[in-house]
Coordinates of C-alpha atoms and ligand atoms in Angstrom, one line a residue:
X1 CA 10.8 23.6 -20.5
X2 CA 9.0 22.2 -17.4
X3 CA 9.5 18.2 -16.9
X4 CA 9.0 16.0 -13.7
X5 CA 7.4 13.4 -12.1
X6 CA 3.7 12.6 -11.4
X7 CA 2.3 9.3 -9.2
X8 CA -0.9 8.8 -9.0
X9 CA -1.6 7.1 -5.8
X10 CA -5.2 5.8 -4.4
X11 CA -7.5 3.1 -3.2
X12 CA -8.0 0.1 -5.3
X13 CA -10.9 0.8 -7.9
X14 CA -10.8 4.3 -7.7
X15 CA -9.9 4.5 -11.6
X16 CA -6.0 5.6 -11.2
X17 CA -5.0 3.2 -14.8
X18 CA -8.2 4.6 -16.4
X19 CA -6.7 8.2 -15.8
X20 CA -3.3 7.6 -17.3
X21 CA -4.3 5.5 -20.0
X22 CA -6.4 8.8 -20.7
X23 CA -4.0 11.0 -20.3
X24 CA -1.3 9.2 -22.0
X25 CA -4.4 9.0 -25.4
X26 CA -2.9 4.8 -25.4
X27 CA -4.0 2.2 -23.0
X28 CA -1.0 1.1 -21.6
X29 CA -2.5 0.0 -17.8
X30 CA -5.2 -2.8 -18.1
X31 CA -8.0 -1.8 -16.0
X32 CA -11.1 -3.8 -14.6
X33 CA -13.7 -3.5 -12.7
X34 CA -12.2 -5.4 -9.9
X35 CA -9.7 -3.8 -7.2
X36 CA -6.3 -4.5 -6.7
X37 CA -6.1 -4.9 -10.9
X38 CA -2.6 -3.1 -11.0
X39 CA 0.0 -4.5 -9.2
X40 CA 3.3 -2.9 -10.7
X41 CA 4.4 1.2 -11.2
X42 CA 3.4 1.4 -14.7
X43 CA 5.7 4.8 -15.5
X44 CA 4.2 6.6 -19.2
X45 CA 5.2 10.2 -21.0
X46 CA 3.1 13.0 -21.8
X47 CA 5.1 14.8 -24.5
X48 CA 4.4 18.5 -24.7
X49 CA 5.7 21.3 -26.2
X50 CA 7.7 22.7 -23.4
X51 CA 6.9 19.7 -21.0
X52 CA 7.5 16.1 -20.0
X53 CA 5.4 14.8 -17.3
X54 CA 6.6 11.2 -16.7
X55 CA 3.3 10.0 -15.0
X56 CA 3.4 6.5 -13.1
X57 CA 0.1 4.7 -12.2
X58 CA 0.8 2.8 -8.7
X59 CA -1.5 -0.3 -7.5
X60 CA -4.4 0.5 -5.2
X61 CA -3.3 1.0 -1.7
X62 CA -3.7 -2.2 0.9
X63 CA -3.3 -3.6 3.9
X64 CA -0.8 -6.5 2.7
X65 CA -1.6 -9.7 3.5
X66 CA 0.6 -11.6 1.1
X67 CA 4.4 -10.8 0.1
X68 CA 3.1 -9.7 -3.1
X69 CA 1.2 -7.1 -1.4
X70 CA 4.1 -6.0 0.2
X71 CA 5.9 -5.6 -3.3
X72 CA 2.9 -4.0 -4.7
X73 CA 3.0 -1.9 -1.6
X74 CA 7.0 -1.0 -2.1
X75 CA 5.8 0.0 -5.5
X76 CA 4.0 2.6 -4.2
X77 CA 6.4 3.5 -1.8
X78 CA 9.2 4.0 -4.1
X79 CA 6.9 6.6 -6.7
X80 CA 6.0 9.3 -3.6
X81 CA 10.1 8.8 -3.3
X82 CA 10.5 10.4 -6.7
X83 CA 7.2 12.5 -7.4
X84 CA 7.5 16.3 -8.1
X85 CA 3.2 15.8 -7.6
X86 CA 1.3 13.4 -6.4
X87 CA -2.6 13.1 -7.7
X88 CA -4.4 11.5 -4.9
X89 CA -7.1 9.7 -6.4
X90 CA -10.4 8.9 -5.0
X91 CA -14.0 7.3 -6.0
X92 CA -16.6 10.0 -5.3
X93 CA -18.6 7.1 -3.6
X94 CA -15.8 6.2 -1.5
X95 CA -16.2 6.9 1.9
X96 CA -14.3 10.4 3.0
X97 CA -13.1 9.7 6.5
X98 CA -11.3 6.8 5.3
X99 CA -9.9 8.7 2.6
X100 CA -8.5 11.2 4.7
X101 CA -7.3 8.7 7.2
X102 CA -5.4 7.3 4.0
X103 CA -4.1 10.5 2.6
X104 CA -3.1 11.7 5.9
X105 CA -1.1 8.5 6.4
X106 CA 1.5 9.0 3.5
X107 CA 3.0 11.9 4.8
X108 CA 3.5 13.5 1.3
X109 CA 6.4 15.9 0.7
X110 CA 5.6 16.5 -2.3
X111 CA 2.7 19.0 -3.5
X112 CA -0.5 17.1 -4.3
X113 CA -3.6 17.4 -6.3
X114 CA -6.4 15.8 -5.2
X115 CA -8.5 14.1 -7.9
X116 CA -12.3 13.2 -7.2
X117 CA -12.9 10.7 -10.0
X118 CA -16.6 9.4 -11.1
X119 CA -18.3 12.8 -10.8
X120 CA -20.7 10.5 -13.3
X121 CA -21.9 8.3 -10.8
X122 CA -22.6 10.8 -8.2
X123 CA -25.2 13.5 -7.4
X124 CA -24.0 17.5 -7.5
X125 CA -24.3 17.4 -4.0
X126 CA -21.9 15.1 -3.5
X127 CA -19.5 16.8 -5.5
X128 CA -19.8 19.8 -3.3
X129 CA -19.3 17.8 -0.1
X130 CA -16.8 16.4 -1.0
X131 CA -14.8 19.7 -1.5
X132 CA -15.9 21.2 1.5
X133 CA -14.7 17.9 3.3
X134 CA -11.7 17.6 1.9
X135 CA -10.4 21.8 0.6
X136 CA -8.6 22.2 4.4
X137 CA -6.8 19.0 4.4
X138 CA -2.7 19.5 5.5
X139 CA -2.1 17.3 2.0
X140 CA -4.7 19.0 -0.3
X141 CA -3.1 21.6 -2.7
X142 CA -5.4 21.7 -5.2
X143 CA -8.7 19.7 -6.2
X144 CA -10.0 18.7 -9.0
X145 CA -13.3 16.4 -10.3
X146 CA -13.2 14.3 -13.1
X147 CA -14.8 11.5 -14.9
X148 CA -11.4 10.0 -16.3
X149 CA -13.3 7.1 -18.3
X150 CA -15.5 9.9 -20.0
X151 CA -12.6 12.1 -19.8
X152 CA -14.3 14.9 -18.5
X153 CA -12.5 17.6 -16.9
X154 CA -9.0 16.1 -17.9
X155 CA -8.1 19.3 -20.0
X156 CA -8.2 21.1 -16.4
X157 CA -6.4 18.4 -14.3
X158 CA -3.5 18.8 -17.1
X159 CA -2.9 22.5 -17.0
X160 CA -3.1 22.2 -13.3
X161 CA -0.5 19.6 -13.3
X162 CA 1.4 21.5 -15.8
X163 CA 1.7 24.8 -13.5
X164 CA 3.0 22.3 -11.0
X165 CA 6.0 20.9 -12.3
X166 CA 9.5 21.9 -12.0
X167 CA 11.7 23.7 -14.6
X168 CA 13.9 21.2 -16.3
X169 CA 15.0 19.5 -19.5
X170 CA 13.3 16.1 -20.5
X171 CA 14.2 13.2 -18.4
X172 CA 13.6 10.7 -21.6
X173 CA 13.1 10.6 -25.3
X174 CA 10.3 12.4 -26.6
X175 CA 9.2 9.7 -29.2
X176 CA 9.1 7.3 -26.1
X177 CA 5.5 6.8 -24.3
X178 CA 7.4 4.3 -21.4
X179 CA 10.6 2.9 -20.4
X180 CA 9.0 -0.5 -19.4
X181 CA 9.7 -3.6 -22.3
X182 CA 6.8 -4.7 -25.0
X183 CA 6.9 -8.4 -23.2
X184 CA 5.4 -7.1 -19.5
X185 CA 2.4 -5.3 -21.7
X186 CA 1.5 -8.3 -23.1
X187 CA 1.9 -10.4 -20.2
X188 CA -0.3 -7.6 -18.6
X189 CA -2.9 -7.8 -21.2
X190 CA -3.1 -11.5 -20.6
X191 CA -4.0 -10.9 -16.9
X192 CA -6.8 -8.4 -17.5
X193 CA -8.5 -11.2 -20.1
X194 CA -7.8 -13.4 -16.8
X195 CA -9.7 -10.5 -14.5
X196 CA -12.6 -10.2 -17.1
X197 CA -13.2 -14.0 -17.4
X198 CA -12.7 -15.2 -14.3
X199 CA -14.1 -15.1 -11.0
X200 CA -13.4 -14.9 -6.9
X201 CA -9.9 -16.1 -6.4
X202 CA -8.7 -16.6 -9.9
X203 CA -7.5 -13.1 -10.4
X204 CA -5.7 -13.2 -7.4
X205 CA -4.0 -16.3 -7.4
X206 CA -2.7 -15.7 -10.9
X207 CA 0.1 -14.3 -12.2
X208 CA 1.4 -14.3 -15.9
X209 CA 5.4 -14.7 -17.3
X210 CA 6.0 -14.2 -20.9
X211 CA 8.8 -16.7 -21.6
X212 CA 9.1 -16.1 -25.4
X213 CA 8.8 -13.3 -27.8
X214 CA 9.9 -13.6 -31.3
X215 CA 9.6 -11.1 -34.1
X216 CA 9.4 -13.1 -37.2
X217 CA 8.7 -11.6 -40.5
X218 CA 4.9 -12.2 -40.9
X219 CA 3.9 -12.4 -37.3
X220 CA 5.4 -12.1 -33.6
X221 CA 5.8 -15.4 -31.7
X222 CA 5.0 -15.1 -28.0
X223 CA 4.6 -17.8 -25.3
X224 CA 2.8 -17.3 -22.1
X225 CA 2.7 -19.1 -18.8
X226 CA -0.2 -18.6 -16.1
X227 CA 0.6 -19.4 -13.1
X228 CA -1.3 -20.3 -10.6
X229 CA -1.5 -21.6 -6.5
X230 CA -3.7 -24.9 -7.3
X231 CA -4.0 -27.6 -9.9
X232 CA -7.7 -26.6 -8.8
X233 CA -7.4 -23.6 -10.3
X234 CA -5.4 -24.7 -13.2
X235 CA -8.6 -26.9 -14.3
X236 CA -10.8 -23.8 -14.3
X237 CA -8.8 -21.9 -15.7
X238 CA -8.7 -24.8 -18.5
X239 CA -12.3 -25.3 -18.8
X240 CA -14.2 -28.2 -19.5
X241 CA -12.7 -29.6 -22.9
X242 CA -10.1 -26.7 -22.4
X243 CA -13.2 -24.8 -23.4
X244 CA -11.7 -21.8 -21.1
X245 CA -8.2 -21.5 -22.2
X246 CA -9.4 -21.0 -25.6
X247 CA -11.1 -17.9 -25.0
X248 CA -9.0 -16.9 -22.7
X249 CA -6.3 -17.3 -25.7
X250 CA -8.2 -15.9 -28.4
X251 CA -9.1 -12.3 -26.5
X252 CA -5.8 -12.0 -25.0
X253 CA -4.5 -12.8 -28.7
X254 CA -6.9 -10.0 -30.0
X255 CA -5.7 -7.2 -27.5
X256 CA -2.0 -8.0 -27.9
X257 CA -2.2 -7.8 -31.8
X258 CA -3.9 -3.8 -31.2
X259 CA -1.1 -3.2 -29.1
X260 CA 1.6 -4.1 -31.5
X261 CA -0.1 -3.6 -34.3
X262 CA 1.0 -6.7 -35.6
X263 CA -0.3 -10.7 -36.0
X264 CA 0.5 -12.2 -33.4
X265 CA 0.4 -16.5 -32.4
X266 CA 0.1 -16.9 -29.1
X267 CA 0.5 -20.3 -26.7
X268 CA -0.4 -20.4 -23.4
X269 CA 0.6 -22.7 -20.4
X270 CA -0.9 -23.1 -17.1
X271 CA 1.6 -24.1 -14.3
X272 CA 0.8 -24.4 -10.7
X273 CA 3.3 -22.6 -8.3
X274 CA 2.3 -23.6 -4.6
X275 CA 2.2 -20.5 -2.5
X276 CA 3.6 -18.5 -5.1
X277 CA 2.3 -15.4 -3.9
X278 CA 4.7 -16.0 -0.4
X279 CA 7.9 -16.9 -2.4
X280 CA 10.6 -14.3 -2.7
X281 CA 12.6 -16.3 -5.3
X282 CA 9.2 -16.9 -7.6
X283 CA 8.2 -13.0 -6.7
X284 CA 11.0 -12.3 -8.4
X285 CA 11.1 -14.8 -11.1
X286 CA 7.6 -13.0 -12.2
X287 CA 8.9 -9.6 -12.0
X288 CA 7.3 -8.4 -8.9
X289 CA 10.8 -6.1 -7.6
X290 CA 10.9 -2.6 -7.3
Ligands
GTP301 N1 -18.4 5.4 -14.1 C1 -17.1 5.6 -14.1 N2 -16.3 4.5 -14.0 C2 -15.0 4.7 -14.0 C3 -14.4 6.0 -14.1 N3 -13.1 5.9 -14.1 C4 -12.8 4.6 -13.9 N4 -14.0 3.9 -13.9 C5 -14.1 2.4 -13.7 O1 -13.6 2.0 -12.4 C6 -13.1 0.7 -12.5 C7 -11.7 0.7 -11.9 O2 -10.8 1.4 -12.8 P1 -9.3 1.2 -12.7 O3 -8.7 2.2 -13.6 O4 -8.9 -0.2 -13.0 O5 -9.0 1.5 -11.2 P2 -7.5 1.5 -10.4 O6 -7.6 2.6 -9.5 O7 -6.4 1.5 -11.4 O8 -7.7 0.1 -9.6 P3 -6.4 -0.8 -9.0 O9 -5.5 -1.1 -10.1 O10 -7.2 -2.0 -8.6 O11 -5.9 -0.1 -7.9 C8 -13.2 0.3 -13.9 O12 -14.3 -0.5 -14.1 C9 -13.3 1.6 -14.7 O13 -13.9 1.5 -15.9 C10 -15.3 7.2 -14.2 O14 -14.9 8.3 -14.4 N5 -16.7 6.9 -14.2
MG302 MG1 -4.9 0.1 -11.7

């Protein structure tokens, strides 16, 4: 039996939730087409045979400006603590000096994959460069290209990953896919509705608590709050005639129900936190800890 730990680490956007919701075969990090999407360690199982690889998709790494940056940042910080292999993730149109200057910086100790993601959106020769560039690095074990939202290539990244880990008996349950409660999926699911339907700050300055979640017999109950920095905000967010909110309600309804699998009624309030995004005691309130 091999088991152990796998963080997949990167720049914002490079496509780090695509890869282990297609991995894990469930989509349990939301994704968008927007960076900084992912702002907690979002830890999932891979169930094999004679394996357990406890994956954990980190948020994009940043320069923090905010004290939620810094969180997000700790989260990172605290996965390359635990990680047995670390995937460094990168966007083949990404620029490679940077990268390196990146990878470079986080001193790995642990042994590391490199993963060149989007070999879609690239020409061959890029592909090529971008081994040559990158084969020699101090951090760069192994590389491999993918296209993780065609899933190309993924077979190979697995067995390489596999080779990789430690000897060792499961660290969870093997029915489990993740450790982390139903609730912060759902609330997560709400805030990739609010990253598809909204624009420029919105995402951003938005964060979303579940405060309720019932199982009843028929349906499950759950109540949401967005928060937000503005009353500004909070009207856009409503829409004219609450035109927004309603949508916003009804397609974050729709992905929570294929989550759970079950019926779901779903309210939604929009409360406006000043500053939120600087306050350790509403950080924490919102679940942004390590
Ligand atoms: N064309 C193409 N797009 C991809 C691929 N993988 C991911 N994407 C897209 O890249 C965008 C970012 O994907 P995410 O998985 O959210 O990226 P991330 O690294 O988790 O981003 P953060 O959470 O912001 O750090 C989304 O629009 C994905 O659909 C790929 O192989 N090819
Ligand atoms: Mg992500």
């Amino acid at each position: 039996m091999k088991s152990g730990f796998v963080n997949i680490v990167g720049k914002p956007n490079a496509g780090k939730s695509t890869l282990l919701n297609a991995l894990i075969g469930e989509k349990l990090a939301i994704v968008s087409s927007k960076v900084q999407t992912t702002r907690h360690r979002i830890r999932a199982f891979l169930n094999g045979p004679d394996y357990q690889i406890v994956f954990s998709d980190t948020p994009g790494v940043i320069e923090p400006k905010y004290k939620l940056h810094e969180k997000m940042m700790d989260a990172v910080r605290s996965s390359m603590e635990d990680a047995d292999v670390c995937l460094l993730m990168a966007d083949l149109r990404d620029n490679f000096e940077e990268l390196d200057t990146l990878f470079s910086a986080l001193s790995l100790k642990s042994k590391a994959i490199l993963v060149l993601n989007k070999t879609d959106m690239v020409k061959p020769a890029r592909i090529d460069e971008a081994v040559t560039f990158f084969q020699n690095r101090s951090y760069c074990d192994d590389i491999v290209t993918i296209a993780a939202s065609k899933k190309v290539n993924l077979d190979k990244l697995l067995e390489k990953i596999i080779t990789s880990l430690p000897a060792g008996e499961a660290f969870y349950d093997q029915d489990d896919l993740t450790d982390m409660p139903t609730r912060f999926f759902c609330g997560e699911l709400i805030r990739e509705k609010i990253f598809e339907l909204f624009e420029e700050e919105i995402p951003y300055q938005s964060t979303v608590m579940i405060t309720r979640f019932e199982e009843k017999a028929t349906l499950i109950k759950i109540s949401a709050d967005i928060i937000v920095q503005r009353e500004s905000q909070k009207a856009i967010i409503l829409g004219t005639g609450g035109s927004m909110i309603k949508k916003l309600g009804t397609s974050s309804r729709q992905s929570i129900e294929l989550f759970l699998d079950s019926k779901v009624f779903l309210e939604i309030f929009v409360r406006v936190r000043n500053n939120w995004r600087n306050n350790d005691l509403h950080l924490k309130e919102y679940g942004y800890h390590v």
